[in-house]
Structures are given as structure tokens and as C-alpha cells.
mmCIF file of C-alpha atoms in Angstrom:
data_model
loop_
_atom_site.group_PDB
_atom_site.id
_atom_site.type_symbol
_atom_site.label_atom_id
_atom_site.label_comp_id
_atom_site.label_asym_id
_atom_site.label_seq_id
_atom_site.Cartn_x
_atom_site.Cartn_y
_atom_site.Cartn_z
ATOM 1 C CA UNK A 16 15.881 28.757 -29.635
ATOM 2 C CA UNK A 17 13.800 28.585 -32.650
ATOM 3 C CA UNK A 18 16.068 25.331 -33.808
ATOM 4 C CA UNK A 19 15.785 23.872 -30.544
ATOM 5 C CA UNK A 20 12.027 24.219 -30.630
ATOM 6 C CA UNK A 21 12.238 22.566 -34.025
ATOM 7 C CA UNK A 22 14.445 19.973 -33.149
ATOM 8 C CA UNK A 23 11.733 19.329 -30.339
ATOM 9 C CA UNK A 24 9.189 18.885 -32.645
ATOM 10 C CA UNK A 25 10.538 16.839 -35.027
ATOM 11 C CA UNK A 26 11.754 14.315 -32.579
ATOM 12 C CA UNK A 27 8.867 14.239 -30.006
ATOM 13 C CA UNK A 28 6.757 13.654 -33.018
ATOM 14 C CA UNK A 29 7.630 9.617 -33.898
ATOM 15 C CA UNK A 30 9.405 9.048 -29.958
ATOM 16 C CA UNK A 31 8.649 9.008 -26.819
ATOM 17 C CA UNK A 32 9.549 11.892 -24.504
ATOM 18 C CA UNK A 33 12.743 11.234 -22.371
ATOM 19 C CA UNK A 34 14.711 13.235 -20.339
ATOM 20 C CA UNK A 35 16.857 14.254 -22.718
ATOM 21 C CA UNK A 36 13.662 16.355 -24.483
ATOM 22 C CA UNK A 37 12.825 17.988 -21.047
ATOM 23 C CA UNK A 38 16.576 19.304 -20.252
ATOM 24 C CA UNK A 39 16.852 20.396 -23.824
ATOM 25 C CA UNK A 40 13.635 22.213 -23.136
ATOM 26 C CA UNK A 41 14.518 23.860 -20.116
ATOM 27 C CA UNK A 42 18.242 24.619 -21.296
ATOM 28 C CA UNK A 43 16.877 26.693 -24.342
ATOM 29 C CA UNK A 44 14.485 28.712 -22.015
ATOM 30 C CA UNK A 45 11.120 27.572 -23.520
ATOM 31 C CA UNK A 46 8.859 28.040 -21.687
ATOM 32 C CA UNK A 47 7.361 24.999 -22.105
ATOM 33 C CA UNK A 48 8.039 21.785 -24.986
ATOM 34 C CA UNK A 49 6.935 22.780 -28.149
ATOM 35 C CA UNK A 50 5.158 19.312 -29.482
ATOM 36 C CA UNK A 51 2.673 18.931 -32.824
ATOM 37 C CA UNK A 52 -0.334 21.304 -32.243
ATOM 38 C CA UNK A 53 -2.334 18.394 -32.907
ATOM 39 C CA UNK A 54 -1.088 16.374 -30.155
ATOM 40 C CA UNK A 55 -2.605 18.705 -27.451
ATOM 41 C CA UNK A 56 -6.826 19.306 -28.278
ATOM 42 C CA UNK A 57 -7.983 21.494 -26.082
ATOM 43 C CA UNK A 58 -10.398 22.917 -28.326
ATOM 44 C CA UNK A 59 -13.414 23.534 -26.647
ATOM 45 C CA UNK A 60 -12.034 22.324 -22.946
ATOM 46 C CA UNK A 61 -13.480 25.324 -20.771
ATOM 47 C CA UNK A 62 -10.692 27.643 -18.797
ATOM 48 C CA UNK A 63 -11.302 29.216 -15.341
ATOM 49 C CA UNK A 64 -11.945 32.342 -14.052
ATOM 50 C CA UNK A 65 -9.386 34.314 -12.966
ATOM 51 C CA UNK A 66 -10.800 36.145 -9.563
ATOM 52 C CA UNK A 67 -7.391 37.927 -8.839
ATOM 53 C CA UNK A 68 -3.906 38.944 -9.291
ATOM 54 C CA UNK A 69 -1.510 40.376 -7.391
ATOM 55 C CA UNK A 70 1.967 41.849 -8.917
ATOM 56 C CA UNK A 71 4.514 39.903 -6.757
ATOM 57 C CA UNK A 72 7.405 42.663 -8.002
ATOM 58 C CA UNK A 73 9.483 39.453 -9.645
ATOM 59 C CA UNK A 74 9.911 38.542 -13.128
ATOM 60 C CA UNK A 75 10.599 35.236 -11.861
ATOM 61 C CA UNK A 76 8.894 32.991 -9.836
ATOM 62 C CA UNK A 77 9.698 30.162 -7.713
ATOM 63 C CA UNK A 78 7.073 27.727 -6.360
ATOM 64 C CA UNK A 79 4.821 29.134 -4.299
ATOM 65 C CA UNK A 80 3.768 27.699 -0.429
ATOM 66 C CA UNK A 81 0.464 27.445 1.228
ATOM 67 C CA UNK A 82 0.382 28.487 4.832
ATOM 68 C CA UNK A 83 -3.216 28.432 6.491
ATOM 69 C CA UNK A 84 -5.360 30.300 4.051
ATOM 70 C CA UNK A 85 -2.355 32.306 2.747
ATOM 71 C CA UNK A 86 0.235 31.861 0.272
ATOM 72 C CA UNK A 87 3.930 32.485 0.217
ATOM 73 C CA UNK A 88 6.072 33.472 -2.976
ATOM 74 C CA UNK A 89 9.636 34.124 -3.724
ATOM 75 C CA UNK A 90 11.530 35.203 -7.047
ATOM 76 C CA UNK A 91 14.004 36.890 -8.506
ATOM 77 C CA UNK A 92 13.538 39.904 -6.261
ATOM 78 C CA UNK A 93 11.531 39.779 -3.572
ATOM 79 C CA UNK A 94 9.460 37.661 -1.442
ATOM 80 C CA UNK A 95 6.042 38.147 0.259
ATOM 81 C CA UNK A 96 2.563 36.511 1.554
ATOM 82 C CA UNK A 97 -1.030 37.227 0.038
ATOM 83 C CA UNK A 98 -4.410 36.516 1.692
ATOM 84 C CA UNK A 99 -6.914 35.646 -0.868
ATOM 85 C CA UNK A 100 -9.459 37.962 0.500
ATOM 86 C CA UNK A 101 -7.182 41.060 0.627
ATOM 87 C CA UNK A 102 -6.456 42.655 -2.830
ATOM 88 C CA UNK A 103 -2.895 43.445 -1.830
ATOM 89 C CA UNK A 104 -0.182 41.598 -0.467
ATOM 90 C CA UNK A 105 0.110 41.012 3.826
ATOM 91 C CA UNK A 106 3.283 42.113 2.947
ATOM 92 C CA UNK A 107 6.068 42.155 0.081
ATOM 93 C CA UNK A 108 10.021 42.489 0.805
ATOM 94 C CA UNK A 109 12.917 42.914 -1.877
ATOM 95 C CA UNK A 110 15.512 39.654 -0.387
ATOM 96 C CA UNK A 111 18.437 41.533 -1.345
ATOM 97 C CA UNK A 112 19.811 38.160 -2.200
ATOM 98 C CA UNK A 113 22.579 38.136 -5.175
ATOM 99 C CA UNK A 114 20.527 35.606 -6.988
ATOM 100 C CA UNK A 115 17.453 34.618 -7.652
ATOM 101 C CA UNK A 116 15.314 32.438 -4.878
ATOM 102 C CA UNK A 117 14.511 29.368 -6.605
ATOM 103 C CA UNK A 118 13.015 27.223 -4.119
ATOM 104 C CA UNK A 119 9.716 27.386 -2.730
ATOM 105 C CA UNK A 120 9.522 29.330 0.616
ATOM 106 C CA UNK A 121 9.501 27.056 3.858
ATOM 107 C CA UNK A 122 7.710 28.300 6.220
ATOM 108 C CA UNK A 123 9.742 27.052 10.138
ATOM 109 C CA UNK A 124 7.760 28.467 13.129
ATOM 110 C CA UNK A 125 7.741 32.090 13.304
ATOM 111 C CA UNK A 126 9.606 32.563 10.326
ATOM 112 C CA UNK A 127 9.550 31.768 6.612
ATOM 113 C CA UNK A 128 12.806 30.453 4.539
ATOM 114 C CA UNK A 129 14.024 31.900 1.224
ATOM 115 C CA UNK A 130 17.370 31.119 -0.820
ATOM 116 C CA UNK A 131 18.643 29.926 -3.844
ATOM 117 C CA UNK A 132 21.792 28.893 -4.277
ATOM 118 C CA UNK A 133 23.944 31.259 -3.018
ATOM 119 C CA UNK A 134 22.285 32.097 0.232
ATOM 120 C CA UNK A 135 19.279 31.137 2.425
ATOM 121 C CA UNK A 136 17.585 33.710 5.051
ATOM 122 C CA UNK A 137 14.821 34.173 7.098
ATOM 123 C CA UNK A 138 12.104 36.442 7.373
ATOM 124 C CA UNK A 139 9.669 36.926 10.240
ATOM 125 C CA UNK A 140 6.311 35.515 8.956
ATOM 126 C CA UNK A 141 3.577 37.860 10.299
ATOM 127 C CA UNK A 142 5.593 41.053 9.366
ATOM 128 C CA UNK A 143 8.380 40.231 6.812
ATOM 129 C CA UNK A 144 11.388 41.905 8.384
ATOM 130 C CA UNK A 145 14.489 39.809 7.506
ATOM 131 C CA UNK A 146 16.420 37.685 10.718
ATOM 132 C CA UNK A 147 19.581 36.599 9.320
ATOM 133 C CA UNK A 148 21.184 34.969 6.414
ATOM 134 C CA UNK A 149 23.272 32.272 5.777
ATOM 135 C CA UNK A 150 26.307 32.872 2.882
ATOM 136 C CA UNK A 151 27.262 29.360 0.959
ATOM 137 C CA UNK A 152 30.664 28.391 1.322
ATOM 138 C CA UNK A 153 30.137 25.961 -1.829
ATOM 139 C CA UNK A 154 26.793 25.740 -3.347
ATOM 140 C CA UNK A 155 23.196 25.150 -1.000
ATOM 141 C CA UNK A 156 20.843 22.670 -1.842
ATOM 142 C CA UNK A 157 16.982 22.915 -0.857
ATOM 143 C CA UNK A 158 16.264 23.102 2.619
ATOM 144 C CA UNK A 159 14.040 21.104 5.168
ATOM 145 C CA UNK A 160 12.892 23.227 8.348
ATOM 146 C CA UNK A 161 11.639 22.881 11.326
ATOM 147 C CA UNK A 162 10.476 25.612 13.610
ATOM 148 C CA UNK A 163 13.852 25.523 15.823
ATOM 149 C CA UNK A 164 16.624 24.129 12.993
ATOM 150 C CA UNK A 165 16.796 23.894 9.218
ATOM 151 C CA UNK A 166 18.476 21.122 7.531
ATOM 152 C CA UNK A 167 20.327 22.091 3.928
ATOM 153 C CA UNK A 168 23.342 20.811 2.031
ATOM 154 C CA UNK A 169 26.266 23.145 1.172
ATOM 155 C CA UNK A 170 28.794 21.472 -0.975
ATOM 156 C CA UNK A 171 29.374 18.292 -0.030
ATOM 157 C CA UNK A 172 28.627 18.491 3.806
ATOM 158 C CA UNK A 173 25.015 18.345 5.167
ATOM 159 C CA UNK A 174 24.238 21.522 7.896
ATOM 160 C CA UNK A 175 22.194 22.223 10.650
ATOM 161 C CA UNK A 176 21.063 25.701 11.041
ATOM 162 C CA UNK A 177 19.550 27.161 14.289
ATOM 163 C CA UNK A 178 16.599 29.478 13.176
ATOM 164 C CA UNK A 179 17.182 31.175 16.281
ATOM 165 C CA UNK A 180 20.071 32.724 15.062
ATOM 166 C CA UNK A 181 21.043 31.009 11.581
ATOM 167 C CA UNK A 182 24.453 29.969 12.828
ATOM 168 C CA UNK A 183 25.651 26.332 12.042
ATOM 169 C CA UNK A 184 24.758 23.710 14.427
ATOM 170 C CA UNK A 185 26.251 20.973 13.318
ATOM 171 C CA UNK A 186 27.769 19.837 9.662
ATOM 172 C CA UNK A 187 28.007 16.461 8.531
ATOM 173 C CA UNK A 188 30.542 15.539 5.375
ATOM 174 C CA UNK A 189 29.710 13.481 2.494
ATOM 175 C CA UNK A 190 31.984 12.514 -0.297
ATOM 176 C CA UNK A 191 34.189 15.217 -1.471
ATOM 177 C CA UNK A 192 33.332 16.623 -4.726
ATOM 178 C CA UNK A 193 29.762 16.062 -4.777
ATOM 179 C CA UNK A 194 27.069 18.071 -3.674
ATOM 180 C CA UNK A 195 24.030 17.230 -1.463
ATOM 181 C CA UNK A 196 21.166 19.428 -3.616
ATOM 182 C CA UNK A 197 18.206 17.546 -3.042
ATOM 183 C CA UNK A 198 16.000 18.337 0.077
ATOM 184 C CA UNK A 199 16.780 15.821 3.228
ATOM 185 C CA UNK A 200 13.780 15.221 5.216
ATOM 186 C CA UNK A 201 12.926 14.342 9.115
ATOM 187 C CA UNK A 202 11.743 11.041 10.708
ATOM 188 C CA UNK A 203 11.180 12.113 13.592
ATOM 189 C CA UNK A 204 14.816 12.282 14.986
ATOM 190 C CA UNK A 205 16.050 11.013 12.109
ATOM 191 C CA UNK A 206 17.500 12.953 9.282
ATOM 192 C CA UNK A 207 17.437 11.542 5.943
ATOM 193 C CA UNK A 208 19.172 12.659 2.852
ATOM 194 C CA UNK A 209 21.020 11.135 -0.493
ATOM 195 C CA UNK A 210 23.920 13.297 -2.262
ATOM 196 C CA UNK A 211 25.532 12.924 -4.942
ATOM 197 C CA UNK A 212 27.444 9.402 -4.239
ATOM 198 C CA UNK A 213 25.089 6.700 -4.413
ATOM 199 C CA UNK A 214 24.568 6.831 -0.462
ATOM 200 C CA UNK A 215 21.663 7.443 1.939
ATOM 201 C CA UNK A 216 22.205 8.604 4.971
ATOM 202 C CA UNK A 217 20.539 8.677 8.182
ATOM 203 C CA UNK A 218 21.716 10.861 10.601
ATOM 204 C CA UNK A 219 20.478 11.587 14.456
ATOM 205 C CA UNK A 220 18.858 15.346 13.639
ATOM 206 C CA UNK A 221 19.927 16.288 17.507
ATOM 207 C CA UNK A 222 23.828 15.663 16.925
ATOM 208 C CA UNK A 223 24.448 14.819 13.248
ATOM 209 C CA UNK A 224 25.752 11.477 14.024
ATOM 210 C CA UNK A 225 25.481 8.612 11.542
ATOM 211 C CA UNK A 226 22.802 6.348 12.258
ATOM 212 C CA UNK A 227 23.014 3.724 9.945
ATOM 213 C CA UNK A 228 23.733 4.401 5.755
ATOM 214 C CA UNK A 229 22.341 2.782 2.257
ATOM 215 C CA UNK A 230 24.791 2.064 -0.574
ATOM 216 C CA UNK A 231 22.716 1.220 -3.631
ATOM 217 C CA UNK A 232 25.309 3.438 -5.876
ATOM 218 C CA UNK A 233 24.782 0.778 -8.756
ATOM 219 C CA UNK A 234 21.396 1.733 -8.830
ATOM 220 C CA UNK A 235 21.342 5.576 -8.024
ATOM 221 C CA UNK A 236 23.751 8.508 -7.789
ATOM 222 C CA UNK A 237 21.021 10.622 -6.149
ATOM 223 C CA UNK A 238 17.751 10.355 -4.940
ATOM 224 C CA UNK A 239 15.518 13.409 -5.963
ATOM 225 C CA UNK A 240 12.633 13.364 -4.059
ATOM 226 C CA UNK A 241 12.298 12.078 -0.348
ATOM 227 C CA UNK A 242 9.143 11.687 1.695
ATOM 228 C CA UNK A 243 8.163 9.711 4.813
ATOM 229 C CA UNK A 244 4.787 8.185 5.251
ATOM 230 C CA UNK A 245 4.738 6.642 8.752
ATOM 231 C CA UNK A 246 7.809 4.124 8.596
ATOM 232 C CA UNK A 247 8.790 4.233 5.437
ATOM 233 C CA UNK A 248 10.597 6.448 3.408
ATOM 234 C CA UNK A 249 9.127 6.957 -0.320
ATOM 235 C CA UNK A 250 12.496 8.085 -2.444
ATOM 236 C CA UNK A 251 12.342 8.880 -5.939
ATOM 237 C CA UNK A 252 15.614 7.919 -8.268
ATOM 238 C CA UNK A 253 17.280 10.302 -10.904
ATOM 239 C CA UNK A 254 16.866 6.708 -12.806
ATOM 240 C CA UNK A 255 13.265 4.956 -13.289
ATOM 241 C CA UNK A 256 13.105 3.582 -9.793
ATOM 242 C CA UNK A 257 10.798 4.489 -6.727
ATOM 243 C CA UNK A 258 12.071 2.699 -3.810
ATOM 244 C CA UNK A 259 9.993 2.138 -0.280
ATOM 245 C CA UNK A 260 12.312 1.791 2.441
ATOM 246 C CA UNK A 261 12.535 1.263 6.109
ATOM 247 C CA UNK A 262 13.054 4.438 7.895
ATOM 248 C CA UNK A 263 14.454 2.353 10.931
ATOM 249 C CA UNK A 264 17.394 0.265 9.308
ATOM 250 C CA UNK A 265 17.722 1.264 5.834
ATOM 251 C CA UNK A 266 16.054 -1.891 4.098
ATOM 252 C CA UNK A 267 14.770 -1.308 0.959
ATOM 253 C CA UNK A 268 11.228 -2.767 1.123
ATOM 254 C CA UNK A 269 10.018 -2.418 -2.312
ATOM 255 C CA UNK A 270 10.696 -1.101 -5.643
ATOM 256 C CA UNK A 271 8.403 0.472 -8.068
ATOM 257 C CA UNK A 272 9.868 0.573 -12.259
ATOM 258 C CA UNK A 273 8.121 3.810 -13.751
ATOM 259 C CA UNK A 274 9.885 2.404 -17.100
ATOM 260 C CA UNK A 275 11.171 6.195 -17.970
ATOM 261 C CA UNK A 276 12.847 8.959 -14.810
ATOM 262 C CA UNK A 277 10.447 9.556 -12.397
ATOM 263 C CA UNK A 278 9.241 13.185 -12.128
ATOM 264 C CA UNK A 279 6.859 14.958 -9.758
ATOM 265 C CA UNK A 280 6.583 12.215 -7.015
ATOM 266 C CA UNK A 281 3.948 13.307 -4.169
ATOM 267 C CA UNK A 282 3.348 11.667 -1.188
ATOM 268 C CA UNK A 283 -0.184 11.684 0.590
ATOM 269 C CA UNK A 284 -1.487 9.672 3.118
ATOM 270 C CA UNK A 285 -0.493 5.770 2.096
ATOM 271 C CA UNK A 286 -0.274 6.648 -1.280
ATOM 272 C CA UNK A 287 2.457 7.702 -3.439
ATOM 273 C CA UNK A 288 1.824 9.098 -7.132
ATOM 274 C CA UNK A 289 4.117 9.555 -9.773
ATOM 275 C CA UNK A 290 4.159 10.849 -13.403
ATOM 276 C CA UNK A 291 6.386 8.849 -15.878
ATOM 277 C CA UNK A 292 7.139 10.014 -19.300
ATOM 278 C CA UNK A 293 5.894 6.501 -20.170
ATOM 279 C CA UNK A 294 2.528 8.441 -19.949
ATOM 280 C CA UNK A 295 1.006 7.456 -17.338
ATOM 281 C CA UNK A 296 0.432 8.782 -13.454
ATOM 282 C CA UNK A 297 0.456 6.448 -11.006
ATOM 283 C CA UNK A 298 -1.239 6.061 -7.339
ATOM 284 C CA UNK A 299 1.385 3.413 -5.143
ATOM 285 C CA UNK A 300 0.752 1.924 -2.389
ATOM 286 C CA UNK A 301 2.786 2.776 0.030
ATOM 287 C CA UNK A 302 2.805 -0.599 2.251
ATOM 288 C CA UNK A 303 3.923 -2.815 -0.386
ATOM 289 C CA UNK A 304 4.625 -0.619 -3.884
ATOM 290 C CA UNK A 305 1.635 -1.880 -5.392
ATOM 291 C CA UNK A 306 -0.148 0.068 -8.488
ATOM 292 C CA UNK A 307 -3.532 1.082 -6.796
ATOM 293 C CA UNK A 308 -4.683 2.951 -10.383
ATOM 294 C CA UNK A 309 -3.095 4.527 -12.985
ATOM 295 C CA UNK A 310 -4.461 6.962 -15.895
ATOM 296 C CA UNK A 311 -3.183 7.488 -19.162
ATOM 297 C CA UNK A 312 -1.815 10.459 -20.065
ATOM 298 C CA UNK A 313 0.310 10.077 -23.370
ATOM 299 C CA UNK A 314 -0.583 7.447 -25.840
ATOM 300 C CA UNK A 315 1.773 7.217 -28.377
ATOM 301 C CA UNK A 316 0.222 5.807 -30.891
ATOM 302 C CA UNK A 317 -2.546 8.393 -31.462
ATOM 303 C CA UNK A 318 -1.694 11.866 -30.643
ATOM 304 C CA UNK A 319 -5.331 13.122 -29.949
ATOM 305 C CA UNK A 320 -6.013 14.283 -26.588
ATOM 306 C CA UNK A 321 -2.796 13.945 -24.655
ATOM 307 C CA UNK A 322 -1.215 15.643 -22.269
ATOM 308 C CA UNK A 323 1.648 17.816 -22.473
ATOM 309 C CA UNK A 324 4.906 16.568 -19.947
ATOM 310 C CA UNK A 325 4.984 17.606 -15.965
ATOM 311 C CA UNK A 326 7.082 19.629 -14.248
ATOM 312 C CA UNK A 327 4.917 21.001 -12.038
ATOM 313 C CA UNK A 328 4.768 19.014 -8.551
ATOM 314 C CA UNK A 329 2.018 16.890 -8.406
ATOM 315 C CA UNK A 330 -0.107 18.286 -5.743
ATOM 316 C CA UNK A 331 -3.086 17.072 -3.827
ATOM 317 C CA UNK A 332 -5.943 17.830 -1.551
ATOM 318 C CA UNK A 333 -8.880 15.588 0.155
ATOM 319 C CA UNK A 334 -10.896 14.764 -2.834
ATOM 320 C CA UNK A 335 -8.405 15.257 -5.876
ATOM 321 C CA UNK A 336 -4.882 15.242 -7.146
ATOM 322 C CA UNK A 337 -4.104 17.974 -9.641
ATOM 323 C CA UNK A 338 -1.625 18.404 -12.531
ATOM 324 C CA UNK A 339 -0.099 21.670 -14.505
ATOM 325 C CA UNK A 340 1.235 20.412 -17.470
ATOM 326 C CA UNK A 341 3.130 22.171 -19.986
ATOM 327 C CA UNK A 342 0.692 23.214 -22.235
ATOM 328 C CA UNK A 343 -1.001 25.224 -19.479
ATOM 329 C CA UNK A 344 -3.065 22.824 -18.827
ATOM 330 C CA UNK A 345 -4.726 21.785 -15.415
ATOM 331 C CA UNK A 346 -5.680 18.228 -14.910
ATOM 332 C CA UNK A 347 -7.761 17.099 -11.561
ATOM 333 C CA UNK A 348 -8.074 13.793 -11.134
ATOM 334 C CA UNK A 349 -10.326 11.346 -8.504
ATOM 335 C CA UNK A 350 -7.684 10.454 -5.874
ATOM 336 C CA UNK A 351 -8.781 7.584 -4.784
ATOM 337 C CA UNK A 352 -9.758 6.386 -9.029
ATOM 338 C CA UNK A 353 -7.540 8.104 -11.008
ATOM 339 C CA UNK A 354 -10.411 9.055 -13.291
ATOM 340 C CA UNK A 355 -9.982 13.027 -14.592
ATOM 341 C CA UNK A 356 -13.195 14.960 -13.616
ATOM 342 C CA UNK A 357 -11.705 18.489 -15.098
ATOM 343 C CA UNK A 358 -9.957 19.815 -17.646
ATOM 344 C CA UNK A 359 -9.069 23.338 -17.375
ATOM 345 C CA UNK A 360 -6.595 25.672 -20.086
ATOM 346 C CA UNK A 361 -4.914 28.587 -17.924
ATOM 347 C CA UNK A 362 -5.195 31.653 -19.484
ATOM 348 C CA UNK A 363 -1.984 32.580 -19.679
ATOM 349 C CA UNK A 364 1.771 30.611 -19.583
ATOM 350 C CA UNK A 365 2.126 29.271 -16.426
ATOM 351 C CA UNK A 366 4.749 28.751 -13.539
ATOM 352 C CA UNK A 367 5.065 25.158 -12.646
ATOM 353 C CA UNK A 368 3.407 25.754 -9.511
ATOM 354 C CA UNK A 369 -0.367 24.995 -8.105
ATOM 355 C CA UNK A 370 -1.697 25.351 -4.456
ATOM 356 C CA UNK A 371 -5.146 24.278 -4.204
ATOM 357 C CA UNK A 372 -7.959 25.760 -2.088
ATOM 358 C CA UNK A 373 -11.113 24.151 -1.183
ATOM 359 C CA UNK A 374 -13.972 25.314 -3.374
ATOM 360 C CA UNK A 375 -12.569 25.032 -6.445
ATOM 361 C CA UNK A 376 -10.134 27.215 -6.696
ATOM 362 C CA UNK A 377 -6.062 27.045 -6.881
ATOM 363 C CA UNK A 378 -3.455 29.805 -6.723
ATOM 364 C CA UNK A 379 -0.836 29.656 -9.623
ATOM 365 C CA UNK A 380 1.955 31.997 -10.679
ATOM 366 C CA UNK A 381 2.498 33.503 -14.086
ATOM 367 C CA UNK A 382 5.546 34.389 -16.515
ATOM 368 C CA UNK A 383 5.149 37.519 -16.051
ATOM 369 C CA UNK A 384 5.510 37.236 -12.208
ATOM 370 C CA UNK A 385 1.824 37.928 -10.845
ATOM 371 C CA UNK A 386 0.066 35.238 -8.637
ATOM 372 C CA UNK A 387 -3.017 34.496 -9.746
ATOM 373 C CA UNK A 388 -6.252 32.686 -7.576
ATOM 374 C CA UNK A 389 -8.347 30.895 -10.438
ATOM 375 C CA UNK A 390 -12.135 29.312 -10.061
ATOM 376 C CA UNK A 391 -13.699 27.177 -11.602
#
């Protein structure tokens, strides 16, 4: 690791991040890239105030969820739901899962969704008592619910799950020998998804018939990140592409270069934003693919000041977008000008995870596997 970390410095140094630098990162468990110490002055930027923690009984965190004015985690272990206001947990459950969950929990009506990729359950969400669970036959990929079905890839084939029950609905089959990992998403009856073969599909959600499908495998093998805003679909490529495209027909309406692989995308409202490791983060338009601001966030030619690379989904509220980078760092930026109004060093290495609450305040999760609410 220590040669890695080297390696990483060395290189990162005279180049521009790529993706090769983050996978190398992640691969060699650091927890986060290990650039020039000069390269990241946070000297005097203020930190905020941490106004509780509560041991989640992981050593591993996945991303956590906001539901209402609570907060859902999963890990390694277990999986539970805090109130801010309560110093202890609603409630906290071991998953008995044989690996780790390592997407966020979804919450789907009456219950909330945990899984990784061996398995995905349910738990009931007031109390925590576990409905059912669902065994991979090849590997899952991350889920989109509903309150009466959830939608999640296993191997090559795309499934519907009844949350009644958590039997199989439906199952729709891609191209053998590739897996569908990325979540699909839901226009209204319309199911959309991208696995590993350079196709989108759009299925009816009711039946899992084939609607219509996109073939744009010169340009993408998957698509990473899918979100609809009205009637278009806002999909992020594994490449340097964000494409807008007609949830109706499949027309792609407009393309967006981020010049490097686009990480992070979040959709809110009209607007799509997007950190490139070009080093910048971008607010789209969602209409036409237009660049309604951007702010600098890596300027290669003078190392003072920037910020350390994203992984941490780019997450929004009203007012402001923020962004964890990993330097435990917390940028907040003007949402509708891009301009960064705080500046805020965590006090300890962070998950890549933020849920902002009104007031000022955001719940994060550690390394060590506490959740923490922070002020500021």
C-alpha cells in the first residue's frame, strides 16, 4: 500500500487525475488518494461541530438514505434507522447477510431494502423485523423500488420482485455473459436500464415486455448513472459522455463531453450536475445539455487550493449542492451560481456519503462505522 500511495503521488503530481488513479486508489484500500500536501490548503478553513454519533455496530458503511427526518444505514453487519433528536437508534438489526450491504438502503413503502451482492431483503421500516430475502442466482446489481415491486439485475437478466412477498415477478434477459449492475430506474410505466452490452432498454414495468431499445455500443458498454427529469432520461457513460434522451422513443437528444469519465452525476429539478476529473463541476441543463455554470475545482497548473477527487454522490437540497471530497473535505456550493459559500474539513476520515438537513447541518458516516450529524 505504501508503494501504491507513492506511486499516487508521484504521478498525480505533474498529470491530471484519470480513472486509472481512482481504481488504483480504491484497489489498494486507501482510504482516500494520497496527492502533494500542498495541493490541498485547508489551513485555517473552519470544521463543524459534531452534535452526535451513534455506533451503527458496522465497521463498514454503505451510503446512507434520508427518509423524512430520519436516516437509514447499512454495512457490513447490520442495518438500522436514527432520528436526529433521539440519542439512540429507532432501531438497529444484524442482516445476517453473507456479505457486506454495499448499497444504500431503499426505502419501498412499508419496508426498507438492503443487499449487496449476494442477496437483497427487506425489513419492515417502522420496526425492523426482516420480510424475506432474495438469494442471487448470478451476481445482483443495485436495486430501484417501488412500494409494491423492486426492479434489480441478477446476472445478465433484469427481475421484478414483488415486495409483498419477494418472489420473482417477471425476468427479462440481456446478453449472456454480462451483467446488468447499475440501478434501472422508472418512467412512469416504463423501466429503464443499460447492462453491460452497449444497449438501453425500455421495458413495460407491468409485464417486462420490450418497449423499444438504444444501441449506441460504439459509444458505451454501460451507462452508470440513470435519472429521469420529466421526459427525459439524464444517463451518465462509463466514458466522458452525459447523454439526454427521450424517455418515449429512445432518441438521444443531446450530449454533454465532461472531457475525462463522468463521476457523481445528480439530477435535481431541470438541472443535471456533474464532477469531471477535468476539475470542474458542472450544472446542465436538462432541456437542451447546455452548461448553466461551472466552478473550478482542480487547476492544474497551480496546486494551491484545490480540491481533492469525488466519490461521494453529489447531493443537493433547495438552496445548495454539496460535495465530500477525498480529503474530508465538504464543499457547498450556490445551486443556482455555482459559487462555494463554505468550506468545511470533517473531523475525521469520512464515508463517501452526505445527507443534508435544513439548518445547516448534514449526516455523514465515518471509517470507523459511527454516523455522525455535523453543524455548522
Amino acid at each position: 500500500m505504501d508503494q501504491t500511495r507513492r506511486q499516487l503521488q508521484l504521478s498525480t503530481a505533474t498529470h491530471p487525475l484519470t480513472r486509472r488513479h481512482l481504481l488504483c486508489a480504491l484497489a489498494s484500500g486507501l482510504p482516500a488518494l494520497a496527492l502533494p500536501a500542498a495541493a490541498w490548503a485547508t489551513q485555517g478553513v473552519p470544521g463543524p461541530q459534531v452534535a452526535r454519533r451513534w455506533d451503527s455496530g458496522n465497521t463498514l458503511l454503505a451510503p446512507l438514505t434520508a427518509h423524512g427526518a430520519d436516516v437509514l444505514f447499512a454495512g457490513d453487519h447490520g442495518l438500522g434507522r436514527i432520528d436526529p433528536a433521539q440519542a439512540l437508534p429507532v432501531w438497529h438489526t444484524a442482516h445476517g447477510l453473507s456479505r457486506e450491504a454495499v448499497f444504500r438502503p431503499r426505502v419501498a413503502g412499508e419496508l426498507v431494502l438492503c443487499g449487496g451482492l449476494d442477496a437483497i431483503g427487506a425489513w419492515h421500516l417502522a420496526r425492523g423485523d426482516r420480510r424475506w430475502i432474495y438469494l442471487a442466482q448470478t451476481q445482483l446489481g443495485v436495486p430501484w423500488a417501488t412500494p409494491e415491486h423492486t426492479y434489480v439485475g441478477d446476472g445478465h437478466h433484469m427481475l421484478c420482485l414483488d415486495n409483498a412477498s419477494g418472489t420473482v415477478r417477471w425476468r427479462f434477459a440481456g446478453t449472456p455473459d454480462t451483467l446488468t449492475a447499475y440501478a434501472p430506474t422508472l418512467s412512469q410505466n416504463t423501466l429503464l436500464f443499460a447492462p453491460g452490452n452497449g444497449l438501453l432498454y425500455a421495458l413495460d414495468a407491468g409485464q417486462g415486455q420490450l418497449k423499444w431499445q438504444l444501441d449506441r455500443s460504439h459509444e458505451w458498454q454501460y451507462l452508470r448513472q440513470l435519472h429521469v427529469s420529466g421526459e427525459v432520461l439524464v444517463a451518465g457513460s462509463y466514458k466522458e459522455l452525459l447523454y439526454g434522451i427521450s424517455v418515449h422513443d429512445g432518441r438521444v437528444l443531446w450530449t454533454f463531453n465532461a472531457g475525462n469519465f463522468i463521476n457523481s452525476h445528480h439530477v435535481a429539478g431541470d438541472t443535471a450536475y456533474l464532477w469531471s476529473p477535468t476539475g470542474w463541476v458542472y450544472a446542465i441543463d436538462i432541456q437542451n445539455g447546455s452548461v448553466r455554470w461551472r466552478h473550478r475545482t482542480t487547476n492544474y497548473r497551480s496546486a494551491l487550493a484545490n480540491w481533492g477527487p469525488l466519490m461521494a454522490e453529489l447531493v443537493t437540497d433547495k438552496a445548495y449542492l454539496y460535495a465530500l471530497d477525498m480529503n474530508q473535505v465538504l464543499h457547498v456550493l450556490d445551486r443556482q451560481s455555482g459559487e462555494e459559500v463554505q468550506r468545511l474539513v470533517m473531523p475525521q476520515s469520512m464515508r463517501p456519503t452526505v445527507v443534508p438537513f435544513a439548518g445547516r447541518q448534514a449526516m455523514l458516516a465515518s471509517d470507523a462505522g459511527e454516523v455522525l450529524l455535523v453543524r455548522w
